[in-house]
Coordinates of C-alpha atoms and ligand atoms in Angstrom, one line a residue:
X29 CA -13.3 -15.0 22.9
X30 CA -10.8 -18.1 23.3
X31 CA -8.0 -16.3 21.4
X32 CA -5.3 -16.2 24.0
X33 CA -7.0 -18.7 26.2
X34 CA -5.2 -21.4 27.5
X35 CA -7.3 -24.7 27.4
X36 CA -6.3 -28.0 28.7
X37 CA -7.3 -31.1 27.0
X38 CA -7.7 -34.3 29.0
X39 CA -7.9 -37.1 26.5
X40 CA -9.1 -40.7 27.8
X41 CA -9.8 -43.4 25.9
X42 CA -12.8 -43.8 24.2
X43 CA -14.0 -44.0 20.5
X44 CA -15.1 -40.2 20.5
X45 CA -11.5 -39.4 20.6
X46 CA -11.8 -38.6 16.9
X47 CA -14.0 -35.7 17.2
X48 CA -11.3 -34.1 20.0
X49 CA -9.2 -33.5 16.7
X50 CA -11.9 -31.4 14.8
X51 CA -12.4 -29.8 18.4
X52 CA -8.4 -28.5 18.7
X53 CA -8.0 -27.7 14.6
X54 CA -11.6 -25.2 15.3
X55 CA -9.5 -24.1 18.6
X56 CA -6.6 -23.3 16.6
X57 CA -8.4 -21.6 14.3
X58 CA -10.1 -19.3 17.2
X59 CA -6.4 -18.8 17.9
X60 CA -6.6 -20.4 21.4
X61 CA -3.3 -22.2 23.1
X62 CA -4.0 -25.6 23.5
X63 CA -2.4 -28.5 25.7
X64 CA -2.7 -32.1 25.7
X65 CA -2.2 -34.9 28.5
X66 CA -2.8 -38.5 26.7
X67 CA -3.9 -41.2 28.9
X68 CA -2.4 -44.9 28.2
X69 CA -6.2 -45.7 27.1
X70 CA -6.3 -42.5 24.8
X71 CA -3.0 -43.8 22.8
X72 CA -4.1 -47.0 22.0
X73 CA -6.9 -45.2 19.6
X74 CA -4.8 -42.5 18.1
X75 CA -1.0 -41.3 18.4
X76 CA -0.2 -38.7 20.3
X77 CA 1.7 -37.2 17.1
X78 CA -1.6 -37.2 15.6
X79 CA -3.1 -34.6 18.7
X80 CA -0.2 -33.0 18.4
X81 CA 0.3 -32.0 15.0
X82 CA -2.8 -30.5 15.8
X83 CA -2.1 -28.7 18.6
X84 CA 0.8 -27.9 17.3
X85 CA 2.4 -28.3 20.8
X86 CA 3.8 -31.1 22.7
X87 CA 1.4 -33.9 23.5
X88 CA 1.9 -34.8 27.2
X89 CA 1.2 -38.2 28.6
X90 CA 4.5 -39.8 30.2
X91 CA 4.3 -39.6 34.1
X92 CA 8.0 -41.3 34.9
X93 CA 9.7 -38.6 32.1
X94 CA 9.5 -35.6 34.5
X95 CA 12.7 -36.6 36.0
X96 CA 14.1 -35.4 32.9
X97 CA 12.3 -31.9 32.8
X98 CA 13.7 -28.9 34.7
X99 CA 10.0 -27.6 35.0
X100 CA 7.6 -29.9 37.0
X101 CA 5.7 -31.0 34.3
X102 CA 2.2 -31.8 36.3
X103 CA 2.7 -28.3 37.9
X104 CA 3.0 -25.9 35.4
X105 CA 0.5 -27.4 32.9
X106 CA -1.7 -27.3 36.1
X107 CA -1.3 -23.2 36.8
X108 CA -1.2 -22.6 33.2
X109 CA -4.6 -24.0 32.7
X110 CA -7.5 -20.9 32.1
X111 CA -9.7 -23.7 31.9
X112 CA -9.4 -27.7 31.5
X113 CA -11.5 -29.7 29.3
X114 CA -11.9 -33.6 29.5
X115 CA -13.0 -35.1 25.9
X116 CA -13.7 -37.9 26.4
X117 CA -14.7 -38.0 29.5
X118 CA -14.4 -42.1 30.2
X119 CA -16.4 -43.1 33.7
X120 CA -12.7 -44.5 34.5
X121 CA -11.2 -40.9 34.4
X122 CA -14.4 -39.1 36.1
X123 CA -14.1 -41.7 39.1
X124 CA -10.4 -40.8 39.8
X125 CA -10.8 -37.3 39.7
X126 CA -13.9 -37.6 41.8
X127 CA -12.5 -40.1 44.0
X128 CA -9.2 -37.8 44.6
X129 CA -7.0 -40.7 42.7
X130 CA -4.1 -39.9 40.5
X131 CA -2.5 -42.4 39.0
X132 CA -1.4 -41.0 35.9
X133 CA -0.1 -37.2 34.2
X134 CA -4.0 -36.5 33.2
X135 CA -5.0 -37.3 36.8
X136 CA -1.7 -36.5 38.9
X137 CA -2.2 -32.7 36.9
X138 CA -6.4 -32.4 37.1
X139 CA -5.4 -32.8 41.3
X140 CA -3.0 -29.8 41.3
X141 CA -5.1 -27.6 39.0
X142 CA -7.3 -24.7 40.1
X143 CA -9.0 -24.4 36.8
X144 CA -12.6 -25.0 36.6
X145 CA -13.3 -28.4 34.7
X146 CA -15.3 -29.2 31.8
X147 CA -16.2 -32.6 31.2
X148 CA -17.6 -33.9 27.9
X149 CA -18.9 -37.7 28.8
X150 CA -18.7 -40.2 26.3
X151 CA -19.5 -44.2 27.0
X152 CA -21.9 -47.0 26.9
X153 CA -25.5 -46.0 28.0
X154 CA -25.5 -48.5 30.9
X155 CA -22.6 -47.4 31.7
X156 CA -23.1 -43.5 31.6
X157 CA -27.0 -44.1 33.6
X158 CA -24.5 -46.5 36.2
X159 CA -25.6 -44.6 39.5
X160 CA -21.5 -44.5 40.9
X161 CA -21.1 -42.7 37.2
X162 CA -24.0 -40.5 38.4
X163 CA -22.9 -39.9 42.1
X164 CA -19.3 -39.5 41.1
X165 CA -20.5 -36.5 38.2
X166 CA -22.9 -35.1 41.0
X167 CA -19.7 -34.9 43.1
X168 CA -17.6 -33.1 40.6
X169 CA -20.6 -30.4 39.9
X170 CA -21.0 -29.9 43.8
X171 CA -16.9 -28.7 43.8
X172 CA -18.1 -26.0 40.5
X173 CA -16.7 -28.5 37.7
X174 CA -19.4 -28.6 34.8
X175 CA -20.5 -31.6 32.4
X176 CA -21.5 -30.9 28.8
X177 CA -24.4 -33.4 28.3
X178 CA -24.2 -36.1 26.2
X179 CA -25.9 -36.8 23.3
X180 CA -28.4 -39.5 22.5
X181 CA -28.5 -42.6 19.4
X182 CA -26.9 -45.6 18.5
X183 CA -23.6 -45.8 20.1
X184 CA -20.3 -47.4 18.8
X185 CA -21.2 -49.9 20.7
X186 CA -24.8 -50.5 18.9
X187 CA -26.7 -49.6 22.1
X188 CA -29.2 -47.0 21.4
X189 CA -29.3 -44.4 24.3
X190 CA -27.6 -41.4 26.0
X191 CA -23.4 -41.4 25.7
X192 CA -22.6 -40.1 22.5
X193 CA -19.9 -37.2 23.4
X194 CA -21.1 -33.9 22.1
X195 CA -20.8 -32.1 19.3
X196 CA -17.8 -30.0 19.0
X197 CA -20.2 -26.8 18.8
X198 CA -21.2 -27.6 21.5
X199 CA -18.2 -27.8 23.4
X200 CA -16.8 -24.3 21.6
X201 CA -20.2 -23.2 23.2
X202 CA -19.5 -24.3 26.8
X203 CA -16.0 -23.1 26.4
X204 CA -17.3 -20.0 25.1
X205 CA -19.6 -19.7 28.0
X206 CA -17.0 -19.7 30.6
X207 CA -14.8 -17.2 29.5
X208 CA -17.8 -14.4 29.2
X209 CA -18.6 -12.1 31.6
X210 CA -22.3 -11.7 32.3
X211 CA -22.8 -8.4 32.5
X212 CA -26.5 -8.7 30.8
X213 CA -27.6 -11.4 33.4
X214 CA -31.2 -10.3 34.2
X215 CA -31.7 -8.7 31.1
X216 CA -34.3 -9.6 28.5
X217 CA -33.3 -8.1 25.0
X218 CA -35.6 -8.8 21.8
X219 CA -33.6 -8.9 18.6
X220 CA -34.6 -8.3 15.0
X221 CA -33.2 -10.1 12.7
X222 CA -32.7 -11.3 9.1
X223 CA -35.3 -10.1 5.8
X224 CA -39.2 -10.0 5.7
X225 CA -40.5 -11.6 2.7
X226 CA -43.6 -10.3 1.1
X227 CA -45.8 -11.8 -0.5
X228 CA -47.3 -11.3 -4.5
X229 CA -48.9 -14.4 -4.8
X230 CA -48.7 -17.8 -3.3
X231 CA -45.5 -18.5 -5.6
X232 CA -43.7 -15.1 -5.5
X233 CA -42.7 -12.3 -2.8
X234 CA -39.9 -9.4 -2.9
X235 CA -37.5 -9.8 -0.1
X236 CA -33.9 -8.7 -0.2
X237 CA -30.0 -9.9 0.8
X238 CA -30.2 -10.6 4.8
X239 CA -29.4 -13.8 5.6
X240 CA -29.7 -13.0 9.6
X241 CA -26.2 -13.6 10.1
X242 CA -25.7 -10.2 12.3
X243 CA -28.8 -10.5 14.1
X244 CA -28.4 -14.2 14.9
X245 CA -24.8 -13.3 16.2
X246 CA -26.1 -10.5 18.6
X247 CA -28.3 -13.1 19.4
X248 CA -25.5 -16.0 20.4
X249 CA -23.5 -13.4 22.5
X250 CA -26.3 -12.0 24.3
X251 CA -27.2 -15.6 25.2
X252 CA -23.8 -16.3 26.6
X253 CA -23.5 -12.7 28.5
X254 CA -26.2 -13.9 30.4
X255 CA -29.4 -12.8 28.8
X256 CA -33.2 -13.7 28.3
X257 CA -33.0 -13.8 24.7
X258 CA -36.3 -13.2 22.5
X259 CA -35.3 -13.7 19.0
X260 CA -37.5 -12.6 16.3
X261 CA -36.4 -13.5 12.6
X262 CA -37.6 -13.2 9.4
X263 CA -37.0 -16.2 6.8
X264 CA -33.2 -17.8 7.5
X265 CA -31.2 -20.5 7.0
X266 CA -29.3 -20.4 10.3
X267 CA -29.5 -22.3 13.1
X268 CA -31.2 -21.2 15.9
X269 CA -28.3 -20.1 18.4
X270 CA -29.2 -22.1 22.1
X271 CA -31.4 -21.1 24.3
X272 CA -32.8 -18.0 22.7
X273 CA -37.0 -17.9 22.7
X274 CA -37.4 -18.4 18.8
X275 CA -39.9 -16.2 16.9
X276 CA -40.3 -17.0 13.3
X277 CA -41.8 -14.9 11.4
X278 CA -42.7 -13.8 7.3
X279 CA -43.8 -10.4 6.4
X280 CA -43.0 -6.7 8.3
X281 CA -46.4 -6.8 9.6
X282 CA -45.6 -10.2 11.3
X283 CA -42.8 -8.6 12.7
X284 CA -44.5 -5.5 14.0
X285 CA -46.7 -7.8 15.8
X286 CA -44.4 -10.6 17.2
X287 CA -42.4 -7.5 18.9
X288 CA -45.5 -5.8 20.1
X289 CA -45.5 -9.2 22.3
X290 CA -42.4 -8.9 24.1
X291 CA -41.7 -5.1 24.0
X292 CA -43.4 -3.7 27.2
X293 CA -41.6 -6.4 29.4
X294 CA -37.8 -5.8 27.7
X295 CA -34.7 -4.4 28.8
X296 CA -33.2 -3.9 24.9
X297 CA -34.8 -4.1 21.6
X298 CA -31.8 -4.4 18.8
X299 CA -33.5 -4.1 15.6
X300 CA -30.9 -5.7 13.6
X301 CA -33.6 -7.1 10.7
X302 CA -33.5 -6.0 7.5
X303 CA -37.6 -5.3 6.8
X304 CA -39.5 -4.8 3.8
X305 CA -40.5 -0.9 3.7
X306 CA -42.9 -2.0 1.1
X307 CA -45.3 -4.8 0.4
X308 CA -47.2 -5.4 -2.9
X309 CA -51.2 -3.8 -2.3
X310 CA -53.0 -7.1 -3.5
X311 CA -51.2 -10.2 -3.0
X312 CA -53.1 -12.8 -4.9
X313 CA -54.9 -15.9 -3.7
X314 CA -54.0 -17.4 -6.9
X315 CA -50.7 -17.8 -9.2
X316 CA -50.4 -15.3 -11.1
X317 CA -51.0 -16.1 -14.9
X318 CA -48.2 -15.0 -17.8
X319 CA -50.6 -13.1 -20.3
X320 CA -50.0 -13.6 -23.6
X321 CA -51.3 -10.2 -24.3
X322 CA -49.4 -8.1 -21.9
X323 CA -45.2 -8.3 -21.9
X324 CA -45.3 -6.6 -18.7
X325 CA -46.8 -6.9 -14.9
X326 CA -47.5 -3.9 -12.7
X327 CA -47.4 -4.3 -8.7
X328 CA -48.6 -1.7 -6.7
X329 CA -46.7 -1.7 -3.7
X330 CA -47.5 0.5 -0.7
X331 CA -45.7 1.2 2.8
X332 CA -45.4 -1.3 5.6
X333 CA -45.3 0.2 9.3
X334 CA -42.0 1.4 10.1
X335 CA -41.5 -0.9 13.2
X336 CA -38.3 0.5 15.2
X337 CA -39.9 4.3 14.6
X338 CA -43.4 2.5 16.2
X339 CA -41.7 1.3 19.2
X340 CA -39.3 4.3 19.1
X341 CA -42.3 6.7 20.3
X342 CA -43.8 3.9 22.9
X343 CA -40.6 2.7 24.6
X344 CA -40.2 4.2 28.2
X345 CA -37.0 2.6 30.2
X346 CA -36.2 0.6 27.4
X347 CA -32.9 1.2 25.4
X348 CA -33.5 0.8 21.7
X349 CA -30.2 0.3 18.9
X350 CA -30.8 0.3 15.2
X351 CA -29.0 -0.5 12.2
X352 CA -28.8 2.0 9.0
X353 CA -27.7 -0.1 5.8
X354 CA -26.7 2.5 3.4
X355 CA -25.1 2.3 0.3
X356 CA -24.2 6.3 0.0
X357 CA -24.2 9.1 2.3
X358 CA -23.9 6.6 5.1
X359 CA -23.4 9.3 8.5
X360 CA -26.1 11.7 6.9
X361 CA -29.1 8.9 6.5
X362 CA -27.9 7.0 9.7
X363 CA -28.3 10.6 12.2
X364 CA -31.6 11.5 10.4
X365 CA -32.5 7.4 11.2
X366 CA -31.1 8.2 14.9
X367 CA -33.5 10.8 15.3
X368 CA -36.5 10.1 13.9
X369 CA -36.6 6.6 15.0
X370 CA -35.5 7.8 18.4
X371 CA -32.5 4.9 19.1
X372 CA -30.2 5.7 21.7
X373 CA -27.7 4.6 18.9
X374 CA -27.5 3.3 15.7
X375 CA -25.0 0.7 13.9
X376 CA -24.7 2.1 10.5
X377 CA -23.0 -0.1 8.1
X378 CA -22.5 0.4 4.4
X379 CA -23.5 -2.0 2.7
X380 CA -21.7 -1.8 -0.8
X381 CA -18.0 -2.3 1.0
X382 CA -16.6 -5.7 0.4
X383 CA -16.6 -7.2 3.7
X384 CA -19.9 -5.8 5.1
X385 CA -23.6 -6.2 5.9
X386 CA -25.5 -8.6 3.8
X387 CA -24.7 -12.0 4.0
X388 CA -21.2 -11.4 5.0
X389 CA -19.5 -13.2 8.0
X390 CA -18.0 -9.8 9.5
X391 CA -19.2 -6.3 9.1
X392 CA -17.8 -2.5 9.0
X393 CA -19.6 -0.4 11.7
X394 CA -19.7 3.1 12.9
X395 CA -21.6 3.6 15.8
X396 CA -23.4 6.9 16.6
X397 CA -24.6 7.6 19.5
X398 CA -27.6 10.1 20.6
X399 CA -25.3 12.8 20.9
X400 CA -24.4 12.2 17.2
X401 CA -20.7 11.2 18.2
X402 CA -19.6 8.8 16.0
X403 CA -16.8 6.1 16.6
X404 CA -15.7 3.6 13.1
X405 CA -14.4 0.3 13.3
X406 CA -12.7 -1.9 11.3
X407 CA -13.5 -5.1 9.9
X408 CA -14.6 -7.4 12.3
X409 CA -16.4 -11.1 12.6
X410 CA -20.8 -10.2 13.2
X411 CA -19.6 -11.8 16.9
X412 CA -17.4 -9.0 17.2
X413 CA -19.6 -6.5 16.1
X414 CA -22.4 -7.9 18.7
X415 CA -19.9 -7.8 21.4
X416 CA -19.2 -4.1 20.9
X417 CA -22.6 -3.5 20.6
X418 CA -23.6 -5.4 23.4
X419 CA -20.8 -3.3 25.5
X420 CA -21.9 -0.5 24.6
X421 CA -25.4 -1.1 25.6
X422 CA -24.1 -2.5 29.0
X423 CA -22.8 0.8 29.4
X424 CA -26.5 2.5 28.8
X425 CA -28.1 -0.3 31.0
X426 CA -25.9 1.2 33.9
X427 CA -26.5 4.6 33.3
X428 CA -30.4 4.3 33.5
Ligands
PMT2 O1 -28.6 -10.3 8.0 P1 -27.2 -10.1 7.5 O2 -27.0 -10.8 6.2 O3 -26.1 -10.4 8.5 O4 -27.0 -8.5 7.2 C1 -26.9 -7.6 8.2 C2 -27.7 -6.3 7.9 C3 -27.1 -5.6 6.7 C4 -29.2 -6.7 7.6 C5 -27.6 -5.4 9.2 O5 -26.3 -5.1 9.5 C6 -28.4 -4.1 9.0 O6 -27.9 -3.1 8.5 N1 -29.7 -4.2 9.4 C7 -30.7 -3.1 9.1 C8 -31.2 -3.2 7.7 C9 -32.2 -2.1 7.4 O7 -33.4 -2.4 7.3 O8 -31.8 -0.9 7.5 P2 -32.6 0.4 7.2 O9 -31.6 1.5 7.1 O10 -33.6 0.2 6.0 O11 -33.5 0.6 8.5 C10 -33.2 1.4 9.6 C11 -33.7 0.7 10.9 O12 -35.1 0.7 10.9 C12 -33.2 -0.7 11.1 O13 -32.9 -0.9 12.5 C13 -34.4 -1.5 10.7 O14 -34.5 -2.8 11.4 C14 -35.5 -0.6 11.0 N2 -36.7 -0.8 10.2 C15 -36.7 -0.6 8.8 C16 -37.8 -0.7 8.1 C17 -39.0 -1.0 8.7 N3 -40.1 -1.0 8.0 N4 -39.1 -1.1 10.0 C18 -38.0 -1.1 10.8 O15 -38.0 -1.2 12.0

């Protein structure tokens, strides 16, 4: 999403500064072009060949060297800005640029810019609760600018409160957030996601590979598209992506009956989970004992409801996408899954291809619609994936 994107960086000077140089190496990384302006402050905590080994552009920061330039330096880096980010965001540097002053490259440029703003606050509590901080921030938001709120703790200072600047997910987030169209604003979608885990006694349960990874990422990009997100996940290690509703939950049956909850009142269900089909009869109370006499245990297992063909005969206006993880005869079983399930498409992804489904951090897909027209991809990151699914669901939001 920021591949391409040209982001501004305003640094002022305050102790936070570090973290600006994990922010621009995870930019760089995400392939996005990033520029620098330094203020005086900023350069007296780190060397501007420091940000810009990083960036791996020029660091800007001299005001009185334009007259060497043949571009105007303030100008261009102000036009070429898709978006402008302040980290830190000193109460010094928000004042000026609420109060119209600039008095140096950072401010002189953040004047001539018509780039949204991002500001990421960092400073002493007193100073950051400081109503002329506060009416000067409620200024910039009234003009569309955005601040990414600070953290609470004990601050460099030793103050306990709110200032700390925050985290650099957090700021890829907001980023992320403005460059997204929000095409599923309005929309609530549930997702699936991630294994069930079945018990066999209070020690033991079968589960299998899914670490939620593709489920949790449909979740992130729905959020940022714009939409309610009810997430409903088996046992994972992730973190919960913002702002989704968060349904934890254990076995298939579980599942069944944490969708049943939200199903009648959705716009999408995405059953991106991976659940058990089976579950042992009799799960014991009790651990079960080795037995000396017998060198082998028998489990009875029997069906659990198959949820997504469930809600495939009750949905009405709702569109429904499932998943097939095969590991042969991937087209065959995904159209029979189709149909029988009743999706208006499926994601079928096979599952023994290095690179794919379980517990991989991007995934081969074909996607078959209910025509039984079938489009592969390549390999791309689970965000990717979600962000062709999610398109593609757009699409069948505004045919209905
Ligand atoms: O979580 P990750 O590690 O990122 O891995 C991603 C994934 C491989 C789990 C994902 O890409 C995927 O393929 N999910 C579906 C896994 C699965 O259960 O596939 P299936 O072919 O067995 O089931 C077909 C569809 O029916 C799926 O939408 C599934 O959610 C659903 N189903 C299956 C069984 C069941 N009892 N109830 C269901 O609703």
């Amino acid at each position: 999403m920021l591949k391409d994107k040209n982001i501004l960086i305003g640094v002022s000077g305050g102790i936070a500064i570090y973290k600006v140089l994990d922010l621009i190496s995870k930019l760089k990384k995400l392939d996005a072009n990033v520029d620098v302006i330094m203020t005086d402050s900023a350069r007296e905590f780190i060397t501007p060949l420091t940000f810009q080994t990083m960036a791996q552009s020029k660091v800007h920061f001299d005001m009185f060297g334009l007259v060497n330039e043949m571009d105007v330096e303030h100008i261009s880096l102000a036009k070429k800005a898709d978006v402008v980010l302040i980290a830190p965001a000193t109460g010094n540097t928000i004042g000026k640029i609420a109060n119209g002053i600039a008095d140096n490259l950072l401010t002189t440029v953040l004047m001539a810019t018509t780039a949204k703003m991002l500001f990421a606050p960092a400073m002493n509590t007193y100073m950051y609760c400081n109503p002329m901080v506060q009416e000067n921030m409620d200024k910039l938001k009234k003009l569309g600018h955005e601040f990414i709120s600070p953290g609470s703790g004990r601050l460099a200072c030793g103050d306990v409160g709110t200032g700390k600047m925050a985290d650099v997910e957090d700021i890829i987030y907001h980023l992320n957030k403005h460059f997204v169209k929000k095409d599923l604003r309005g929309k609530k979608v549930v997702i699936t996601a991630g294994p069930t885990m079945e018990p066999i006694d209070p020690v033991r349960y079968i589960t299998n590979h899914s670490s939620g990874k593709m489920g949790y990422s449909l979740a992130n990009q729905c959020i940022l598209r714009g939409a309610q997100v009810v997430l409903i996940s088996g046992p994972s290690s992730l973190q919960v992506p913002r702002g989704v509703e968060f349904v934890p939950v254990r076995t298939t049956n579980d599942m069944l009956n944490a969708v049943e909850e939200y199903f009648d009142d959705c716009d999408v269900l995405i059953k991106s989970a991976a659940p058990s089909d089976f579950r042992p009869e009799i799960s014991s109370d009790v651990k079960i004992k080795k037995d000396k006499d017998n060198d082998a245990l028998t489990i009875n297992f029997v069906k659990n409801p198959d949820i997504a063909a469930y809600f495939g005969r009750k949905k009405k206006d709702q569109i429904m996408v499932g998943f097939a993880a095969e590991t042969n005869n991937l087209m065959e079983y995904a159209k029979k899954k189709l149909i029988e399930k009743n999706f208006d498409f499926i994601v079928a992804n096979d599952v023994t291809k290095e690179g794919a489904g379980f517990n991989t951090d991007t995934n081969i897909v074909t996607i078959i619609d209910s025509n039984e027209n079938s489009v592969e991809y390549p390999i791309m990151s689970k965000e990717e994936v979600a962000d062709l699914i999610l398109d593609k669901i757009v699409l069948n939001l505004d045919k209905s």
